[in-house]
mmCIF file of C-alpha atoms in Angstrom:
data_model
loop_
_atom_site.group_PDB
_atom_site.id
_atom_site.type_symbol
_atom_site.label_atom_id
_atom_site.label_comp_id
_atom_site.label_asym_id
_atom_site.label_seq_id
_atom_site.Cartn_x
_atom_site.Cartn_y
_atom_site.Cartn_z
ATOM 1 C CA UNK Z 1 14.292 8.199 1.972
ATOM 2 C CA UNK Z 2 13.275 6.628 5.244
ATOM 3 C CA UNK Z 3 12.799 2.918 5.775
ATOM 4 C CA UNK Z 4 9.020 3.314 5.755
ATOM 5 C CA UNK Z 5 9.155 4.861 2.262
ATOM 6 C CA UNK Z 6 11.417 2.119 0.950
ATOM 7 C CA UNK Z 7 9.142 -0.536 2.409
ATOM 8 C CA UNK Z 8 6.160 1.024 0.650
ATOM 9 C CA UNK Z 9 8.041 1.199 -2.659
ATOM 10 C CA UNK Z 10 9.110 -2.398 -2.284
ATOM 11 C CA UNK Z 11 5.572 -3.574 -1.523
ATOM 12 C CA UNK Z 12 4.116 -1.482 -4.327
ATOM 13 C CA UNK Z 13 6.722 -2.759 -6.789
ATOM 14 C CA UNK Z 14 5.647 -6.296 -5.968
ATOM 15 C CA UNK Z 15 1.997 -5.358 -6.258
ATOM 16 C CA UNK Z 16 2.563 -3.635 -9.599
ATOM 17 C CA UNK Z 17 4.484 -6.583 -10.974
ATOM 18 C CA UNK Z 18 1.388 -8.618 -10.213
ATOM 19 C CA UNK Z 19 -0.834 -6.136 -12.019
ATOM 20 C CA UNK Z 20 1.322 -6.543 -15.115
ATOM 21 C CA UNK Z 21 1.158 -10.299 -14.713
ATOM 22 C CA UNK Z 22 -2.647 -10.127 -14.515
ATOM 23 C CA UNK Z 23 -2.750 -7.935 -17.613
ATOM 24 C CA UNK Z 24 -0.507 -10.260 -19.581
ATOM 25 C CA UNK Z 25 -2.751 -13.202 -18.730
ATOM 26 C CA UNK Z 26 -5.828 -11.577 -20.253
ATOM 27 C CA UNK Z 27 -5.015 -8.746 -22.619
ATOM 28 C CA UNK Z 28 -5.354 -10.850 -25.757
ATOM 29 C CA UNK Z 29 -8.445 -12.677 -24.578
ATOM 30 C CA UNK Z 30 -10.790 -9.923 -23.360
ATOM 31 C CA UNK Z 31 -14.026 -9.598 -25.305
ATOM 32 C CA UNK Z 32 -15.150 -6.128 -24.324
ATOM 33 C CA UNK Z 33 -13.290 -3.280 -26.079
ATOM 34 C CA UNK Z 34 -13.661 -0.949 -23.069
ATOM 35 C CA UNK Z 35 -11.970 -3.505 -20.847
ATOM 36 C CA UNK Z 36 -9.208 -3.992 -23.418
ATOM 37 C CA UNK Z 37 -8.645 -0.250 -23.456
ATOM 38 C CA UNK Z 38 -8.557 -0.053 -19.673
ATOM 39 C CA UNK Z 39 -6.120 -2.947 -19.370
ATOM 40 C CA UNK Z 40 -3.840 -1.485 -22.029
ATOM 41 C CA UNK Z 41 -3.754 1.879 -20.234
ATOM 42 C CA UNK Z 42 -3.120 0.203 -16.875
ATOM 43 C CA UNK Z 43 -0.245 -1.772 -18.393
ATOM 44 C CA UNK Z 44 1.597 1.256 -19.730
ATOM 45 C CA UNK Z 45 1.008 3.488 -16.712
ATOM 46 C CA UNK Z 46 1.985 0.841 -14.177
ATOM 47 C CA UNK Z 47 5.069 -0.113 -16.177
ATOM 48 C CA UNK Z 48 6.204 3.499 -15.745
ATOM 49 C CA UNK Z 49 5.349 3.503 -12.046
ATOM 50 C CA UNK Z 50 7.275 0.277 -11.575
ATOM 51 C CA UNK Z 51 10.324 1.775 -13.277
ATOM 52 C CA UNK Z 52 10.069 4.813 -11.005
ATOM 53 C CA UNK Z 53 9.799 2.718 -7.852
ATOM 54 C CA UNK Z 54 12.673 0.479 -8.923
ATOM 55 C CA UNK Z 55 14.806 3.506 -9.700
ATOM 56 C CA UNK Z 56 14.281 4.998 -6.259
ATOM 57 C CA UNK Z 57 14.919 1.646 -4.577
ATOM 58 C CA UNK Z 58 18.125 1.208 -6.545
ATOM 59 C CA UNK Z 59 19.251 4.711 -5.611
ATOM 60 C CA UNK Z 60 18.742 3.801 -1.976
ATOM 61 C CA UNK Z 61 20.883 0.725 -2.443
ATOM 62 C CA UNK Z 62 17.968 -1.598 -2.053
ATOM 63 C CA UNK Z 63 17.191 -4.274 -4.575
ATOM 64 C CA UNK Z 64 14.542 -3.384 -7.067
ATOM 65 C CA UNK Z 65 13.062 -6.821 -6.641
ATOM 66 C CA UNK Z 66 10.328 -6.630 -4.092
ATOM 67 C CA UNK Z 67 11.211 -8.757 -1.119
ATOM 68 C CA UNK Z 68 7.659 -9.126 0.028
ATOM 69 C CA UNK Z 69 5.975 -10.803 -2.863
ATOM 70 C CA UNK Z 70 4.601 -13.715 -0.989
ATOM 71 C CA UNK Z 71 1.378 -12.289 0.257
ATOM 72 C CA UNK Z 72 0.653 -9.655 -2.267
ATOM 73 C CA UNK Z 73 -2.979 -9.138 -2.914
ATOM 74 C CA UNK Z 74 -3.564 -11.685 -5.528
ATOM 75 C CA UNK Z 75 -2.550 -15.246 -4.867
ATOM 76 C CA UNK Z 76 -1.625 -18.008 -7.288
ATOM 77 C CA UNK Z 77 -5.185 -19.339 -7.105
ATOM 78 C CA UNK Z 78 -6.579 -16.092 -8.478
ATOM 79 C CA UNK Z 79 -3.985 -15.988 -11.248
ATOM 80 C CA UNK Z 80 -4.890 -19.578 -12.100
ATOM 81 C CA UNK Z 81 -8.568 -18.594 -12.350
ATOM 82 C CA UNK Z 82 -7.617 -15.961 -14.902
ATOM 83 C CA UNK Z 83 -5.385 -18.296 -16.826
ATOM 84 C CA UNK Z 84 -7.981 -21.056 -16.910
ATOM 85 C CA UNK Z 85 -11.056 -18.909 -17.582
ATOM 86 C CA UNK Z 86 -12.888 -20.104 -20.694
ATOM 87 C CA UNK Z 87 -13.393 -17.595 -23.485
ATOM 88 C CA UNK Z 88 -16.811 -16.407 -22.355
ATOM 89 C CA UNK Z 89 -15.702 -15.925 -18.764
ATOM 90 C CA UNK Z 90 -12.463 -13.968 -19.086
ATOM 91 C CA UNK Z 91 -14.073 -10.526 -18.775
ATOM 92 C CA UNK Z 92 -16.055 -11.455 -15.686
ATOM 93 C CA UNK Z 93 -13.101 -13.083 -13.889
ATOM 94 C CA UNK Z 94 -10.800 -10.207 -14.799
ATOM 95 C CA UNK Z 95 -13.227 -7.622 -13.446
ATOM 96 C CA UNK Z 96 -13.473 -9.494 -10.161
ATOM 97 C CA UNK Z 97 -9.760 -10.263 -9.718
ATOM 98 C CA UNK Z 98 -8.509 -6.871 -10.843
ATOM 99 C CA UNK Z 99 -10.982 -4.912 -8.712
ATOM 100 C CA UNK Z 100 -9.786 -6.718 -5.570
ATOM 101 C CA UNK Z 101 -6.164 -6.330 -6.620
ATOM 102 C CA UNK Z 102 -6.413 -2.601 -7.320
ATOM 103 C CA UNK Z 103 -8.376 -1.977 -4.118
ATOM 104 C CA UNK Z 104 -5.402 -3.470 -2.293
ATOM 105 C CA UNK Z 105 -3.093 -0.993 -4.006
ATOM 106 C CA UNK Z 106 -5.368 1.911 -3.094
ATOM 107 C CA UNK Z 107 -5.465 0.747 0.539
ATOM 108 C CA UNK Z 108 -1.683 0.463 0.720
ATOM 109 C CA UNK Z 109 -1.253 3.883 -0.841
ATOM 110 C CA UNK Z 110 -3.783 5.400 1.564
ATOM 111 C CA UNK Z 111 -1.928 3.902 4.523
ATOM 112 C CA UNK Z 112 1.296 5.358 3.203
ATOM 113 C CA UNK Z 113 -0.235 8.802 2.861
ATOM 114 C CA UNK Z 114 -0.875 8.639 6.607
ATOM 115 C CA UNK Z 115 2.588 7.376 7.505
ATOM 116 C CA UNK Z 116 5.100 8.101 4.735
ATOM 117 C CA UNK Z 117 7.755 10.794 4.983
ATOM 118 C CA UNK Z 118 9.308 11.332 1.549
ATOM 119 C CA UNK Z 119 7.401 13.863 -0.561
ATOM 120 C CA UNK Z 120 8.130 12.184 -3.896
ATOM 121 C CA UNK Z 121 6.934 8.855 -2.563
ATOM 122 C CA UNK Z 122 3.874 10.471 -1.015
ATOM 123 C CA UNK Z 123 3.065 12.045 -4.385
ATOM 124 C CA UNK Z 124 3.333 8.632 -6.027
ATOM 125 C CA UNK Z 125 1.118 7.182 -3.291
ATOM 126 C CA UNK Z 126 -1.439 9.933 -3.886
ATOM 127 C CA UNK Z 127 -1.607 9.175 -7.603
ATOM 128 C CA UNK Z 128 -1.832 5.451 -6.922
ATOM 129 C CA UNK Z 129 -4.611 5.973 -4.402
ATOM 130 C CA UNK Z 130 -6.585 8.107 -6.861
ATOM 131 C CA UNK Z 131 -6.057 6.066 -9.994
ATOM 132 C CA UNK Z 132 -6.714 2.674 -8.396
ATOM 133 C CA UNK Z 133 -9.803 3.966 -6.610
ATOM 134 C CA UNK Z 134 -11.141 5.274 -9.927
ATOM 135 C CA UNK Z 135 -10.318 1.980 -11.635
ATOM 136 C CA UNK Z 136 -12.165 0.011 -8.962
ATOM 137 C CA UNK Z 137 -15.209 2.213 -9.554
ATOM 138 C CA UNK Z 138 -14.967 1.679 -13.317
ATOM 139 C CA UNK Z 139 -14.702 -2.081 -12.861
ATOM 140 C CA UNK Z 140 -17.640 -2.118 -10.437
ATOM 141 C CA UNK Z 141 -19.760 -0.264 -13.006
ATOM 142 C CA UNK Z 142 -18.804 -2.623 -15.821
ATOM 143 C CA UNK Z 143 -21.548 -4.930 -17.131
ATOM 144 C CA UNK Z 144 -19.292 -7.919 -16.463
ATOM 145 C CA UNK Z 145 -19.218 -7.098 -12.727
ATOM 146 C CA UNK Z 146 -21.151 -9.591 -10.649
ATOM 147 C CA UNK E 1 4.410 -22.411 5.484
ATOM 148 C CA UNK E 2 4.577 -19.329 3.402
ATOM 149 C CA UNK E 3 7.152 -19.060 0.682
ATOM 150 C CA UNK E 4 10.293 -17.376 1.899
ATOM 151 C CA UNK E 5 11.734 -14.712 -0.323
ATOM 152 C CA UNK E 6 15.047 -13.246 0.606
ATOM 153 C CA UNK E 7 16.056 -9.705 -0.110
ATOM 154 C CA UNK E 8 18.835 -9.571 -2.641
ATOM 155 C CA UNK E 9 21.149 -6.677 -2.117
ATOM 156 C CA UNK E 10 22.782 -4.331 -4.509
ATOM 157 C CA UNK E 11 26.390 -4.264 -3.453
ATOM 158 C CA UNK E 12 26.694 -0.523 -3.393
ATOM 159 C CA UNK E 13 25.791 2.207 -1.000
ATOM 160 C CA UNK E 14 25.991 2.740 2.680
ATOM 161 C CA UNK E 15 22.862 0.773 3.459
ATOM 162 C CA UNK E 16 24.360 -2.556 2.571
ATOM 163 C CA UNK E 17 26.076 -3.021 5.897
ATOM 164 C CA UNK E 18 22.883 -2.388 7.825
ATOM 165 C CA UNK E 19 20.614 -4.400 5.593
ATOM 166 C CA UNK E 20 22.929 -7.339 5.378
ATOM 167 C CA UNK E 21 22.680 -7.920 9.129
ATOM 168 C CA UNK E 22 19.166 -9.242 8.976
ATOM 169 C CA UNK E 23 17.451 -8.844 5.656
ATOM 170 C CA UNK E 24 13.781 -9.605 6.158
ATOM 171 C CA UNK E 25 13.317 -13.149 5.033
ATOM 172 C CA UNK E 26 9.643 -13.509 5.724
ATOM 173 C CA UNK E 27 6.850 -11.092 5.281
ATOM 174 C CA UNK E 28 4.728 -9.753 8.103
ATOM 175 C CA UNK E 29 2.838 -6.709 9.355
ATOM 176 C CA UNK E 30 2.893 -3.727 11.692
ATOM 177 C CA UNK E 31 0.716 -0.850 12.839
ATOM 178 C CA UNK E 32 1.466 2.119 10.612
ATOM 179 C CA UNK E 33 -1.150 4.517 11.976
ATOM 180 C CA UNK E 34 -1.203 5.894 14.600
ATOM 181 C CA UNK E 35 2.524 5.258 14.242
ATOM 182 C CA UNK E 36 3.762 2.298 16.269
ATOM 183 C CA UNK E 37 7.250 2.439 17.761
ATOM 184 C CA UNK E 38 8.657 0.540 14.799
ATOM 185 C CA UNK E 39 6.866 2.948 12.437
ATOM 186 C CA UNK E 40 8.440 5.889 14.263
ATOM 187 C CA UNK E 41 11.826 4.234 13.780
ATOM 188 C CA UNK E 42 11.106 3.582 10.094
ATOM 189 C CA UNK E 43 10.053 7.225 9.684
ATOM 190 C CA UNK E 44 13.354 8.347 11.286
ATOM 191 C CA UNK E 45 11.294 10.251 13.853
ATOM 192 C CA UNK E 46 13.070 8.316 16.584
ATOM 193 C CA UNK E 47 16.782 7.903 15.818
ATOM 194 C CA UNK E 48 19.215 5.090 16.441
ATOM 195 C CA UNK E 49 16.732 2.250 16.369
ATOM 196 C CA UNK E 50 18.978 -0.148 14.493
ATOM 197 C CA UNK E 51 17.743 -2.729 12.018
ATOM 198 C CA UNK E 52 14.056 -2.269 12.801
ATOM 199 C CA UNK E 53 13.987 0.955 10.802
ATOM 200 C CA UNK E 54 14.279 -1.103 7.602
ATOM 201 C CA UNK E 55 11.780 -3.793 8.544
ATOM 202 C CA UNK E 56 9.089 -2.484 10.888
ATOM 203 C CA UNK E 57 6.917 -5.435 9.860
ATOM 204 C CA UNK E 58 9.215 -8.029 11.400
ATOM 205 C CA UNK E 59 8.376 -8.015 15.113
ATOM 206 C CA UNK E 60 7.292 -11.641 15.257
ATOM 207 C CA UNK E 61 7.296 -13.964 18.223
ATOM 208 C CA UNK E 62 5.307 -16.691 19.906
ATOM 209 C CA UNK E 63 1.720 -15.893 20.760
ATOM 210 C CA UNK E 64 0.993 -14.628 24.269
ATOM 211 C CA UNK E 65 3.883 -12.188 24.726
ATOM 212 C CA UNK E 66 3.216 -8.766 26.225
ATOM 213 C CA UNK E 67 6.360 -6.992 25.103
ATOM 214 C CA UNK E 68 6.880 -4.458 22.334
ATOM 215 C CA UNK E 69 9.803 -6.316 20.744
ATOM 216 C CA UNK E 70 8.540 -9.907 20.807
ATOM 217 C CA UNK E 71 11.579 -10.638 22.997
ATOM 218 C CA UNK E 72 13.858 -10.321 19.955
ATOM 219 C CA UNK E 73 17.138 -8.995 21.294
ATOM 220 C CA UNK E 74 18.082 -6.876 18.288
ATOM 221 C CA UNK E 75 14.684 -5.169 18.477
ATOM 222 C CA UNK E 76 15.029 -4.456 22.226
ATOM 223 C CA UNK E 77 14.923 -0.719 21.559
ATOM 224 C CA UNK E 78 11.188 -1.076 20.970
ATOM 225 C CA UNK E 79 10.622 -2.209 24.533
ATOM 226 C CA UNK E 80 12.654 0.658 26.039
ATOM 227 C CA UNK E 81 10.152 3.177 27.426
ATOM 228 C CA UNK E 82 12.922 5.740 27.885
ATOM 229 C CA UNK E 83 13.573 6.411 24.234
ATOM 230 C CA UNK E 84 11.375 9.493 24.078
ATOM 231 C CA UNK E 85 8.684 7.860 21.961
ATOM 232 C CA UNK E 86 6.364 10.646 20.824
ATOM 233 C CA UNK E 87 2.753 9.907 21.769
ATOM 234 C CA UNK E 88 0.087 10.506 19.143
ATOM 235 C CA UNK E 89 -2.788 12.639 20.416
ATOM 236 C CA UNK E 90 -6.075 10.861 19.856
ATOM 237 C CA UNK E 91 -9.698 11.010 20.892
ATOM 238 C CA UNK E 92 -11.401 8.194 22.745
ATOM 239 C CA UNK E 93 -12.050 6.217 19.571
ATOM 240 C CA UNK E 94 -8.929 5.350 17.643
ATOM 241 C CA UNK E 95 -8.595 3.720 14.230
ATOM 242 C CA UNK E 96 -5.534 1.490 14.025
ATOM 243 C CA UNK E 97 -4.226 0.574 10.582
ATOM 244 C CA UNK E 98 -2.014 -2.438 10.007
ATOM 245 C CA UNK E 99 0.137 -2.724 6.893
ATOM 246 C CA UNK E 100 0.600 -6.394 6.044
ATOM 247 C CA UNK E 101 3.440 -7.408 3.807
ATOM 248 C CA UNK E 102 2.042 -10.935 3.894
ATOM 249 C CA UNK E 103 -1.556 -11.878 4.338
ATOM 250 C CA UNK E 104 -1.260 -14.627 6.909
ATOM 251 C CA UNK E 105 -4.480 -16.430 7.763
ATOM 252 C CA UNK E 106 -5.595 -14.676 10.923
ATOM 253 C CA UNK E 107 -6.954 -15.947 14.232
ATOM 254 C CA UNK E 108 -7.554 -12.451 15.618
ATOM 255 C CA UNK E 109 -6.179 -9.036 16.417
ATOM 256 C CA UNK E 110 -5.919 -8.017 20.082
ATOM 257 C CA UNK E 111 -5.309 -4.650 21.683
ATOM 258 C CA UNK E 112 -3.938 -4.334 25.223
ATOM 259 C CA UNK E 113 -3.324 -1.511 27.644
ATOM 260 C CA UNK E 114 -1.332 -2.938 30.510
ATOM 261 C CA UNK E 115 -2.812 -6.364 31.176
ATOM 262 C CA UNK E 116 -6.283 -5.380 30.031
ATOM 263 C CA UNK E 117 -7.431 -6.477 26.634
ATOM 264 C CA UNK E 118 -9.329 -3.430 25.411
ATOM 265 C CA UNK E 119 -10.435 -4.895 22.074
ATOM 266 C CA UNK E 120 -10.343 -8.054 19.993
ATOM 267 C CA UNK E 121 -11.325 -8.592 16.356
ATOM 268 C CA UNK E 122 -11.739 -12.056 14.883
ATOM 269 C CA UNK E 123 -9.879 -12.893 11.712
ATOM 270 C CA UNK E 124 -12.024 -15.957 11.079
ATOM 271 C CA UNK E 125 -8.975 -17.894 9.900
ATOM 272 C CA UNK E 126 -9.062 -15.937 6.662
ATOM 273 C CA UNK E 127 -6.330 -14.004 4.910
ATOM 274 C CA UNK E 128 -6.672 -10.243 5.368
ATOM 275 C CA UNK E 129 -5.979 -7.681 2.685
ATOM 276 C CA UNK E 130 -2.747 -5.700 2.526
ATOM 277 C CA UNK E 131 -4.128 -3.272 5.080
ATOM 278 C CA UNK E 132 -6.518 -3.819 7.973
ATOM 279 C CA UNK E 133 -8.133 -1.106 10.087
ATOM 280 C CA UNK E 134 -9.879 -1.434 13.443
ATOM 281 C CA UNK E 135 -11.777 1.161 15.406
ATOM 282 C CA UNK E 136 -11.024 0.778 19.120
ATOM 283 C CA UNK E 137 -12.922 2.505 21.914
ATOM 284 C CA UNK E 138 -10.522 3.756 24.596
ATOM 285 C CA UNK E 139 -13.038 5.839 26.524
ATOM 286 C CA UNK E 140 -11.963 4.250 29.822
ATOM 287 C CA UNK E 141 -8.495 5.737 29.440
ATOM 288 C CA UNK E 142 -6.923 9.167 29.397
ATOM 289 C CA UNK E 143 -3.493 10.704 29.276
ATOM 290 C CA UNK E 144 -0.417 8.955 28.018
ATOM 291 C CA UNK E 145 -0.876 5.233 27.430
ATOM 292 C CA UNK E 146 1.225 2.508 25.864
ATOM 293 C CA UNK E 147 -1.008 0.263 23.784
ATOM 294 C CA UNK E 148 0.122 -3.139 22.534
ATOM 295 C CA UNK E 149 -1.432 -4.350 19.275
ATOM 296 C CA UNK E 150 -1.137 -8.060 18.490
ATOM 297 C CA UNK E 151 -1.821 -9.893 15.238
ATOM 298 C CA UNK E 152 -2.343 -13.588 16.028
ATOM 299 C CA UNK E 153 -1.718 -15.838 13.044
ATOM 300 C CA UNK E 154 -4.116 -18.743 12.567
ATOM 301 C CA UNK E 155 -1.835 -21.340 11.046
ATOM 302 C CA UNK E 156 1.414 -20.770 12.949
ATOM 303 C CA UNK E 157 2.273 -20.479 16.644
ATOM 304 C CA UNK E 158 3.338 -16.895 16.121
ATOM 305 C CA UNK E 159 2.021 -13.374 16.421
ATOM 306 C CA UNK E 160 3.184 -9.908 15.365
ATOM 307 C CA UNK E 161 3.544 -7.133 17.911
ATOM 308 C CA UNK E 162 3.315 -3.349 17.660
ATOM 309 C CA UNK E 163 3.399 -0.895 20.571
ATOM 310 C CA UNK E 164 1.674 2.437 20.010
ATOM 311 C CA UNK E 165 2.183 5.396 22.342
ATOM 312 C CA UNK E 166 -0.994 7.453 22.665
ATOM 313 C CA UNK E 167 -2.043 10.656 24.380
ATOM 314 C CA UNK E 168 -5.737 10.022 24.919
ATOM 315 C CA UNK E 169 -8.272 12.844 25.143
ATOM 316 C CA UNK E 170 -8.005 16.415 26.438
ATOM 317 C CA UNK E 171 -5.457 18.980 25.512
ATOM 318 C CA UNK E 172 -3.547 17.327 22.722
ATOM 319 C CA UNK E 173 -3.548 18.233 19.093
ATOM 320 C CA UNK E 174 -5.678 16.060 16.867
ATOM 321 C CA UNK E 175 -3.678 13.370 15.117
ATOM 322 C CA UNK E 176 -2.365 14.262 11.691
ATOM 323 C CA UNK E 177 -5.121 13.238 9.356
ATOM 324 C CA UNK E 178 -4.372 11.174 6.305
ATOM 325 C CA UNK E 179 -5.105 13.082 3.159
ATOM 326 C CA UNK E 180 -6.039 10.434 0.628
ATOM 327 C CA UNK E 181 -8.556 12.624 -1.094
ATOM 328 C CA UNK E 182 -6.418 15.728 -1.461
ATOM 329 C CA UNK E 183 -5.712 16.163 -5.145
ATOM 330 C CA UNK E 184 -2.412 17.601 -6.295
ATOM 331 C CA UNK E 185 -4.627 20.297 -7.830
ATOM 332 C CA UNK E 186 -2.435 21.778 -10.496
ATOM 333 C CA UNK E 187 -5.404 21.578 -12.842
ATOM 334 C CA UNK E 188 -7.931 24.162 -13.810
ATOM 335 C CA UNK E 189 -11.513 23.162 -13.085
ATOM 336 C CA UNK E 190 -12.866 21.128 -15.977
ATOM 337 C CA UNK E 191 -15.925 22.695 -17.512
ATOM 338 C CA UNK E 192 -16.529 20.661 -20.627
ATOM 339 C CA UNK E 193 -19.740 18.661 -20.883
ATOM 340 C CA UNK E 194 -18.921 15.014 -20.192
ATOM 341 C CA UNK E 195 -20.649 13.428 -23.165
ATOM 342 C CA UNK E 196 -19.249 15.300 -26.126
ATOM 343 C CA UNK E 197 -15.936 14.520 -27.701
ATOM 344 C CA UNK E 198 -13.205 16.927 -26.744
ATOM 345 C CA UNK E 199 -12.374 19.525 -29.312
ATOM 346 C CA UNK E 200 -8.709 19.857 -30.039
ATOM 347 C CA UNK E 201 -7.231 21.867 -27.208
ATOM 348 C CA UNK E 202 -10.145 21.206 -24.825
ATOM 349 C CA UNK E 203 -9.429 20.940 -21.145
ATOM 350 C CA UNK E 204 -8.450 17.519 -19.826
ATOM 351 C CA UNK E 205 -11.489 16.054 -18.081
ATOM 352 C CA UNK E 206 -11.724 13.046 -15.782
ATOM 353 C CA UNK E 207 -14.347 10.576 -16.976
ATOM 354 C CA UNK E 208 -13.873 11.338 -20.656
ATOM 355 C CA UNK E 209 -12.659 8.757 -23.150
ATOM 356 C CA UNK E 210 -9.673 9.904 -25.201
ATOM 357 C CA UNK E 211 -8.368 8.378 -28.422
ATOM 358 C CA UNK E 212 -4.872 8.417 -29.783
ATOM 359 C CA UNK E 213 -4.160 11.821 -31.275
ATOM 360 C CA UNK E 214 -6.669 13.780 -29.163
ATOM 361 C CA UNK E 215 -5.232 16.983 -27.791
ATOM 362 C CA UNK E 216 -6.054 18.557 -24.436
ATOM 363 C CA UNK E 217 -4.788 21.356 -22.284
ATOM 364 C CA UNK E 218 -3.837 20.823 -18.685
ATOM 365 C CA UNK E 219 -2.115 23.294 -16.379
ATOM 366 C CA UNK E 220 -1.571 25.667 -19.298
ATOM 367 C CA UNK E 221 0.154 23.086 -21.472
ATOM 368 C CA UNK E 222 -1.036 21.069 -24.429
ATOM 369 C CA UNK E 223 -0.799 17.289 -24.539
ATOM 370 C CA UNK E 224 -1.490 14.712 -27.223
ATOM 371 C CA UNK E 225 -2.988 11.346 -26.329
ATOM 372 C CA UNK E 226 -0.702 8.454 -27.217
ATOM 373 C CA UNK E 227 -2.700 5.584 -25.690
ATOM 374 C CA UNK E 228 -6.492 5.354 -25.735
ATOM 375 C CA UNK E 229 -8.007 5.493 -22.253
ATOM 376 C CA UNK E 230 -10.716 6.984 -20.089
ATOM 377 C CA UNK E 231 -9.278 9.811 -18.010
ATOM 378 C CA UNK E 232 -9.273 9.365 -14.225
ATOM 379 C CA UNK E 233 -7.893 11.220 -11.228
ATOM 380 C CA UNK E 234 -4.247 10.304 -10.791
ATOM 381 C CA UNK E 235 -3.802 10.053 -14.566
ATOM 382 C CA UNK E 236 -3.425 13.777 -15.185
ATOM 383 C CA UNK E 237 -1.358 14.273 -18.347
ATOM 384 C CA UNK E 238 1.907 15.406 -16.710
ATOM 385 C CA UNK E 239 1.740 12.379 -14.379
ATOM 386 C CA UNK E 240 1.380 9.702 -17.052
ATOM 387 C CA UNK E 241 3.803 10.126 -19.969
ATOM 388 C CA UNK E 242 2.688 6.697 -21.179
ATOM 389 C CA UNK E 243 -0.741 8.177 -21.950
ATOM 390 C CA UNK E 244 0.082 11.761 -22.920
ATOM 391 C CA UNK E 245 2.986 13.460 -24.592
ATOM 392 C CA UNK E 246 3.638 17.162 -24.239
ATOM 393 C CA UNK E 247 3.055 18.980 -27.494
#
């Protein structure tokens, strides 16, 4: 794998860790059953993707911990909004925060499809681009969307 | 100041020696498309670049420089015009995409050819997303050109630099187009009506809600749903074992 592929995996691992963090903050507090279902499916699929990315990074001798967490998509302020959202507001805040977060993942994946070299990583990027784009559309269509 | 996160290293493998020289301590950004010189190094398309191949996002220096390597000595290869940098063939309007590993609050992005600033985009002091794209009109230029892209940070004295070698207009091949919408396409075309529940063995269909225990066929195989979800592109059964198990 080339450096550009490892950088993408490292960034995406950090981004995915944040998705799981977002999910953990809300999955017991969401009111809408469709949102609960979506979050549960995102949690299990992204946990697998994270394991895949970490495995490839480890094979390359690079730490599985993403080194570029600092700026990833969703800042501490957004996580705090989720954590502090009162019961009636959790769905609305989640839809907003997660849509922005997953759009960031789709954008990163799209950029990697234009620049990446490793076919396995490009295939992962393709699936990330598709699934996150579809999720953003689902969130935008949700009644809790602003 | 942004939180610094160092890169811990697994003490195995041949990469350790290279990475240990200058593990990226702070996150940054670079032009990934059309490929900048550091992207070409990170893609292994230009060999023997040194450390930059592992951290193309790290070309950071004071604002106002006009070099490709931000005057960082161990990135000097980037400023060497005699390294056979392949030029990307482009039309007169070029979309540049930055990949940002940290979303620094941004003053602006500038694009230079020689000493001429050909484009500038305000960042408004805001944090950008993980990627940023700009469409730049280069209709005053033709042939091979070295373009310098600069990301000026709002809240530090620094900027990030990326040189992009272009072959503008006439004669070249079009640039390789990104293919974000190309599906892997191992699937047969779904034909089931979207509102009815899938019969056991129905074809997997994006947009349909599946419950635990539902069975579908995909690519000639049968899968059983193990986690309720609405099917979407990218979540085809063989790609997501957390949602579907092969029967």
